[in-house]
PDB file of C-alpha atoms in Angstrom:
ATOM      1  CA  GLY V   1     124.180 -96.535  27.638  1.00 71.00           C
ATOM      2  CA  LYS V   2     120.404 -97.045  27.725  1.00 80.00           C
ATOM      3  CA  THR V   3     120.533-100.146  29.810  1.00 82.00           C
ATOM      4  CA  THR V   4     123.058 -98.672  32.284  1.00 82.00           C
ATOM      5  CA  LEU V   5     120.958 -95.516  32.622  1.00 86.00           C
ATOM      6  CA  MET V   6     117.855 -97.606  33.306  1.00 89.00           C
ATOM      7  CA  GLN V   7     119.688 -99.640  35.985  1.00 88.00           C
ATOM      8  CA  ALA V   8     120.950 -96.384  37.598  1.00 84.00           C
ATOM      9  CA  LEU V   9     117.371 -94.904  37.605  1.00 89.00           C
ATOM     10  CA  CYS V  10     115.976 -98.043  39.181  1.00 88.00           C
ATOM     11  CA  LYS V  11     118.593 -97.870  41.996  1.00 88.00           C
ATOM     12  CA  GLN V  12     117.145 -94.548  43.031  1.00 84.00           C
ATOM     13  CA  HIS V  13     113.356 -94.790  42.117  1.00 88.00           C
ATOM     14  CA  ASP V  14     110.693 -97.505  41.840  1.00 91.00           C
ATOM     15  CA  PHE V  15     109.871 -98.163  38.199  1.00 92.00           C
ATOM     16  CA  ALA V  16     108.239-100.896  36.207  1.00 93.00           C
ATOM     17  CA  THR V  17     110.820-101.912  33.616  1.00 92.00           C
ATOM     18  CA  ALA V  18     111.225-103.713  30.319  1.00 93.00           C
ATOM     19  CA  TYR V  19     114.709-104.553  28.933  1.00 88.00           C
ATOM     20  CA  GLU V  20     115.834-105.451  25.413  1.00 83.00           C
ATOM     21  CA  GLN V  21     116.553-109.150  26.032  1.00 78.00           C
ATOM     22  CA  HIS V  22     118.785-109.698  23.003  1.00 76.00           C
ATOM     23  CA  GLU V  23     119.812-113.229  24.046  1.00 79.00           C
ATOM     24  CA  GLU V  24     116.126-114.351  24.269  1.00 83.00           C
ATOM     25  CA  ARG V  25     115.189-113.161  20.784  1.00 88.00           C
ATOM     26  CA  PRO V  26     115.147-116.268  18.643  1.00 91.00           C
ATOM     27  CA  PHE V  27     116.095-114.660  15.328  1.00 94.00           C
ATOM     28  CA  GLN V  28     118.777-112.355  16.543  1.00 91.00           C
ATOM     29  CA  LYS V  29     121.630-114.897  16.206  1.00 90.00           C
ATOM     30  CA  LEU V  30     120.223-116.287  12.963  1.00 94.00           C
ATOM     31  CA  PHE V  31     120.057-112.897  11.450  1.00 93.00           C
ATOM     32  CA  LYS V  32     123.642-112.104  12.351  1.00 89.00           C
ATOM     33  CA  GLN V  33     124.616-115.268  10.524  1.00 93.00           C
ATOM     34  CA  ASP V  34     122.291-114.853   7.444  1.00 95.00           C
ATOM     35  CA  THR V  35     120.394-111.704   6.455  1.00 95.00           C
ATOM     36  CA  LYS V  36     117.538-113.717   5.140  1.00 96.00           C
ATOM     37  CA  TYR V  37     116.242-113.568   8.740  1.00 97.00           C
ATOM     38  CA  ALA V  38     115.943-109.884   8.749  1.00 97.00           C
ATOM     39  CA  LEU V  39     112.253-109.802   8.457  1.00 98.00           C
ATOM     40  CA  ALA V  40     111.612-112.454  11.044  1.00 98.00           C
ATOM     41  CA  ASN V  41     114.077-110.619  13.327  1.00 96.00           C
ATOM     42  CA  GLN V  42     112.397-107.311  12.951  1.00 97.00           C
ATOM     43  CA  LEU V  43     108.886-108.531  13.313  1.00 98.00           C
ATOM     44  CA  ASP V  44     109.937-110.507  16.363  1.00 97.00           C
ATOM     45  CA  TYR V  45     111.427-107.315  17.902  1.00 96.00           C
ATOM     46  CA  LEU V  46     108.430-105.130  16.987  1.00 97.00           C
ATOM     47  CA  ILE V  47     106.038-107.657  18.470  1.00 97.00           C
ATOM     48  CA  HIS V  48     108.136-108.093  21.560  1.00 96.00           C
ATOM     49  CA  LYS V  49     108.364-104.399  22.156  1.00 96.00           C
ATOM     50  CA  ALA V  50     104.567-103.936  21.645  1.00 97.00           C
ATOM     51  CA  GLU V  51     103.925-106.683  24.239  1.00 96.00           C
ATOM     52  CA  GLN V  52     106.367-105.134  26.740  1.00 96.00           C
ATOM     53  CA  GLU V  53     104.849-101.762  26.195  1.00 96.00           C
ATOM     54  CA  PHE V  54     101.314-103.138  26.813  1.00 96.00           C
ATOM     55  CA  GLU V  55     102.449-104.844  29.987  1.00 96.00           C
ATOM     56  CA  LEU V  56     104.162-101.748  31.280  1.00 96.00           C
ATOM     57  CA  ARG V  57     101.013 -99.680  30.717  1.00 95.00           C
ATOM     58  CA  GLN V  58      99.168-102.115  33.041  1.00 95.00           C
ATOM     59  CA  SER V  59     101.450-101.255  35.969  1.00 94.00           C
ATOM     60  CA  ASP V  60     100.643 -98.519  38.598  1.00 93.00           C
ATOM     61  CA  LYS V  61     104.329 -97.580  38.609  1.00 92.00           C
ATOM     62  CA  PRO V  62     105.970 -95.199  36.228  1.00 90.00           C
ATOM     63  CA  ALA V  63     107.649 -97.317  33.475  1.00 93.00           C
ATOM     64  CA  LEU V  64     111.035 -97.444  31.837  1.00 93.00           C
ATOM     65  CA  MET V  65     111.656 -99.215  28.525  1.00 93.00           C
ATOM     66  CA  ASP V  66     115.090-100.032  27.250  1.00 88.00           C
ATOM     67  CA  GLY V  67     114.868 -99.072  23.529  1.00 87.00           C
ATOM     68  CA  GLY V  68     111.255 -99.474  22.576  1.00 92.00           C
ATOM     69  CA  LEU V  69     108.894-100.017  19.646  1.00 97.00           C
ATOM     70  CA  ASP V  70     109.482 -96.614  18.157  1.00 97.00           C
ATOM     71  CA  LEU V  71     113.315 -96.937  18.257  1.00 95.00           C
ATOM     72  CA  ASP V  72     113.165-100.371  16.773  1.00 96.00           C
ATOM     73  CA  PHE V  73     110.921 -99.247  13.890  1.00 98.00           C
ATOM     74  CA  TYR V  74     112.349 -95.763  13.146  1.00 98.00           C
ATOM     75  CA  GLY V  75     115.923 -96.735  13.822  1.00 96.00           C
ATOM     76  CA  PHE V  76     116.709-100.420  13.203  1.00 95.00           C
ATOM     77  CA  THR V  77     113.978-101.319  10.743  1.00 98.00           C
ATOM     78  CA  ARG V  78     114.822 -98.277   8.529  1.00 98.00           C
ATOM     79  CA  LEU V  79     118.525 -99.131   8.946  1.00 96.00           C
ATOM     80  CA  PHE V  80     118.067-102.621   7.689  1.00 96.00           C
ATOM     81  CA  HIS V  81     115.888-101.397   4.817  1.00 98.00           C
ATOM     82  CA  THR V  82     118.749 -98.917   3.907  1.00 96.00           C
ATOM     83  CA  HIS V  83     121.154-101.926   3.874  1.00 95.00           C
ATOM     84  CA  ASN V  84     118.630-103.821   1.712  1.00 97.00           C
ATOM     85  CA  TRP V  85     118.392-106.569   4.360  1.00 97.00           C
ATOM     86  CA  LEU V  86     114.679-105.786   4.274  1.00 98.00           C
ATOM     87  CA  SER V  87     112.984-105.416   0.848  1.00 98.00           C
ATOM     88  CA  ASP V  88     110.474-102.699   0.129  1.00 99.00           C
ATOM     89  CA  LEU V  89     107.708-105.214   0.755  1.00 98.00           C
ATOM     90  CA  ASP V  90     109.298-106.382   4.025  1.00 98.00           C
ATOM     91  CA  PHE V  91     109.664-102.822   5.194  1.00 99.00           C
ATOM     92  CA  ASP V  92     106.055-102.083   4.323  1.00 99.00           C
ATOM     93  CA  LEU V  93     104.927-105.089   6.413  1.00 99.00           C
ATOM     94  CA  CYS V  94     106.880-103.744   9.379  1.00 98.00           C
ATOM     95  CA  ARG V  95     105.484-100.219   8.836  1.00 99.00           C
ATOM     96  CA  ARG V  96     101.938-101.570   8.658  1.00 98.00           C
ATOM     97  CA  PHE V  97     102.418-103.540  11.888  1.00 98.00           C
ATOM     98  CA  TYR V  98     104.027-100.536  13.656  1.00 98.00           C
ATOM     99  CA  ASN V  99     101.035 -98.254  12.551  1.00 98.00           C
ATOM    100  CA  LEU V 100      98.562-100.855  13.678  1.00 98.00           C
ATOM    101  CA  ILE V 101     100.159-100.980  17.143  1.00 98.00           C
ATOM    102  CA  ARG V 102     100.350 -97.189  17.433  1.00 97.00           C
ATOM    103  CA  ALA V 103      96.664 -96.871  16.425  1.00 97.00           C
ATOM    104  CA  HIS V 104      95.846 -98.935  19.607  1.00 97.00           C
ATOM    105  CA  GLN V 105      98.649 -98.041  21.984  1.00 95.00           C
ATOM    106  CA  PRO V 106      99.722 -94.428  22.611  1.00 94.00           C
ATOM    107  CA  ALA V 107     103.288 -93.347  21.971  1.00 93.00           C
ATOM    108  CA  PRO V 108     105.605 -92.969  25.047  1.00 94.00           C
ATOM    109  CA  ASP V 109     104.983 -90.105  27.375  1.00 92.00           C
ATOM    110  CA  LEU V 110     108.642 -89.246  27.378  1.00 92.00           C
ATOM    111  CA  ILE V 111     111.512 -90.373  24.991  1.00 94.00           C
ATOM    112  CA  VAL V 112     114.917 -89.971  26.498  1.00 91.00           C
ATOM    113  CA  SER V 113     117.427 -89.710  23.676  1.00 91.00           C
ATOM    114  CA  LEU V 114     121.157 -90.310  24.654  1.00 88.00           C
ATOM    115  CA  TYR V 115     123.973 -89.199  22.467  1.00 83.00           C
ATOM    116  CA  ALA V 116     127.755 -89.287  22.848  1.00 76.00           C
ATOM    117  CA  ASP V 117     130.891 -88.509  20.875  1.00 75.00           C
ATOM    118  CA  GLU V 118     131.431 -90.768  17.940  1.00 68.00           C
ATOM    119  CA  LYS V 119     134.652 -92.174  19.523  1.00 68.00           C
ATOM    120  CA  ILE V 120     132.719 -93.133  22.668  1.00 63.00           C
ATOM    121  CA  ILE V 121     129.933 -94.770  20.786  1.00 59.00           C
ATOM    122  CA  HIS V 122     132.482 -96.925  18.839  1.00 55.00           C
ATOM    123  CA  GLU V 123     134.214 -97.915  22.068  1.00 62.00           C
ATOM    124  CA  ARG V 124     130.956 -98.840  23.770  1.00 56.00           C
ATOM    125  CA  LEU V 125     129.778-100.941  20.811  1.00 58.00           C
ATOM    126  CA  ALA V 126     133.130-102.714  20.743  1.00 58.00           C
ATOM    127  CA  SER V 127     133.033-103.530  24.502  1.00 55.00           C
ATOM    128  CA  ARG V 128     129.507-105.073  24.517  1.00 50.00           C
ATOM    129  CA  ASP V 129     129.127-108.682  25.450  1.00 53.00           C
ATOM    130  CA  ARG V 130     126.247-109.404  23.176  1.00 47.00           C
ATOM    131  CA  ILE V 131     125.293-109.913  19.624  1.00 50.00           C
ATOM    132  CA  ASN V 132     125.488-106.561  17.721  1.00 54.00           C
ATOM    133  CA  ILE V 133     123.550-106.415  14.534  1.00 55.00           C
ATOM    134  CA  ALA V 134     124.434-102.766  13.974  1.00 60.00           C
ATOM    135  CA  SER V 135     128.120-102.176  13.615  1.00 57.00           C
ATOM    136  CA  GLY V 136     130.169 -99.236  14.585  1.00 62.00           C
ATOM    137  CA  ASP V 137     130.010 -98.206  10.973  1.00 71.00           C
ATOM    138  CA  ASP V 138     126.270 -98.074  11.238  1.00 80.00           C
ATOM    139  CA  ALA V 139     126.334 -95.611  14.196  1.00 79.00           C
ATOM    140  CA  ASN V 140     126.225 -92.478  12.074  1.00 83.00           C
ATOM    141  CA  MET V 141     123.401 -93.703   9.840  1.00 90.00           C
ATOM    142  CA  LEU V 142     121.473 -94.918  12.932  1.00 90.00           C
ATOM    143  CA  GLU V 143     121.872 -91.561  14.595  1.00 88.00           C
ATOM    144  CA  THR V 144     120.579 -89.805  11.399  1.00 92.00           C
ATOM    145  CA  LEU V 145     117.504 -92.081  11.241  1.00 95.00           C
ATOM    146  CA  ILE V 146     116.793 -91.551  14.928  1.00 94.00           C
ATOM    147  CA  ASN V 147     117.160 -87.808  14.695  1.00 94.00           C
ATOM    148  CA  GLU V 148     114.770 -87.758  11.731  1.00 96.00           C
ATOM    149  CA  TRP V 149     112.218 -89.622  13.814  1.00 96.00           C
ATOM    150  CA  LEU V 150     112.778 -87.440  16.857  1.00 96.00           C
ATOM    151  CA  GLU V 151     112.298 -84.238  14.828  1.00 96.00           C
ATOM    152  CA  SER V 152     108.779 -85.561  13.927  1.00 95.00           C
ATOM    153  CA  VAL V 153     107.856 -85.998  17.592  1.00 94.00           C
ATOM    154  CA  ASN V 154     106.298 -83.395  19.799  1.00 94.00           C
ATOM    155  CA  GLN V 155     109.504 -81.850  21.293  1.00 93.00           C
ATOM    156  CA  ASP V 156     107.838 -81.575  24.796  1.00 92.00           C
ATOM    157  CA  LYS V 157     108.056 -85.383  24.794  1.00 93.00           C
ATOM    158  CA  VAL V 158     111.775 -85.569  23.949  1.00 94.00           C
ATOM    159  CA  LEU V 159     114.723 -85.181  26.367  1.00 91.00           C
ATOM    160  CA  ARG V 160     118.037 -85.191  24.624  1.00 91.00           C
ATOM    161  CA  LEU V 161     121.005 -85.981  26.927  1.00 87.00           C
ATOM    162  CA  ASP V 162     124.629 -85.811  25.956  1.00 85.00           C
ATOM    163  CA  VAL V 163     126.191 -88.620  27.982  1.00 84.00           C
ATOM    164  CA  SER V 164     129.736 -88.278  26.524  1.00 81.00           C
ATOM    165  CA  LYS V 165     131.093 -87.147  29.834  1.00 79.00           C
ATOM    166  CA  GLU V 166     128.438 -88.482  32.176  1.00 78.00           C
ATOM    167  CA  SER V 167     129.511 -90.510  35.245  1.00 76.00           C
ATOM    168  CA  VAL V 168     128.789 -94.235  35.425  1.00 76.00           C
ATOM    169  CA  ASP V 169     125.999 -93.573  37.901  1.00 80.00           C
ATOM    170  CA  TYR V 170     124.345 -91.042  35.487  1.00 83.00           C
ATOM    171  CA  THR V 171     123.840 -88.495  38.343  1.00 82.00           C
ATOM    172  CA  GLN V 172     123.242 -85.521  35.987  1.00 84.00           C
ATOM    173  CA  SER V 173     120.942 -87.413  33.555  1.00 86.00           C
ATOM    174  CA  ILE V 174     118.847 -88.947  36.365  1.00 85.00           C
ATOM    175  CA  SER V 175     118.294 -85.524  37.841  1.00 85.00           C
ATOM    176  CA  GLN V 176     117.084 -84.139  34.541  1.00 86.00           C
ATOM    177  CA  ILE V 177     114.896 -87.162  33.859  1.00 88.00           C
ATOM    178  CA  MET V 178     113.244 -87.148  37.295  1.00 88.00           C
ATOM    179  CA  GLU V 179     112.589 -83.422  37.096  1.00 87.00           C
ATOM    180  CA  ILE V 180     110.503 -84.024  33.908  1.00 87.00           C
ATOM    181  CA  ILE V 181     108.755 -87.111  35.266  1.00 85.00           C
ATOM    182  CA  ASN V 182     107.914 -85.413  38.569  1.00 83.00           C
ATOM    183  CA  GLY V 183     106.638 -82.353  36.675  1.00 82.00           C
ATOM    184  CA  LYS V 184     104.403 -84.577  34.481  1.00 59.00           C
ATOM    185  CA  SER V 185     102.820 -86.509  37.344  1.00 44.00           C
TER     186      SER V 185
END
């Protein structure tokens, strides 16, 4: 959903972009095979997202990021800690890194949170042609963790979109997103 929405936005507007790049992440496949790589995988993702965010902020264009540092920390890092793939010490290391980055780089100007019916989420996860660390069974837990994080964010910076019945070109969502972006510029 996130990647498809970004691609649809970019067809209509000029944005600087940063995508997730799962295939390029060196620890993703290793972690899928052996959970001992959980810490390396998470730190790699957090570093990668921080680097992408820094590069996007150098652009003169408005920027779109697929996922992001905050989602990786508050969603996936916490999910992996819940599964005990990250120990308390591992999680604390990730938390310290996240806090260090946020002390030097501001949070996103706008967070677009997509949600869909549970059945649709499971179907989309199953149809992906990539390594999925989070399973369909994790979808509810991940949604809970993400919602906890989003509740802690200034709600003026959060746009929640139900994409359960959205068209493949995301016409309704793009309209809502652009209204907010144009209102903020």
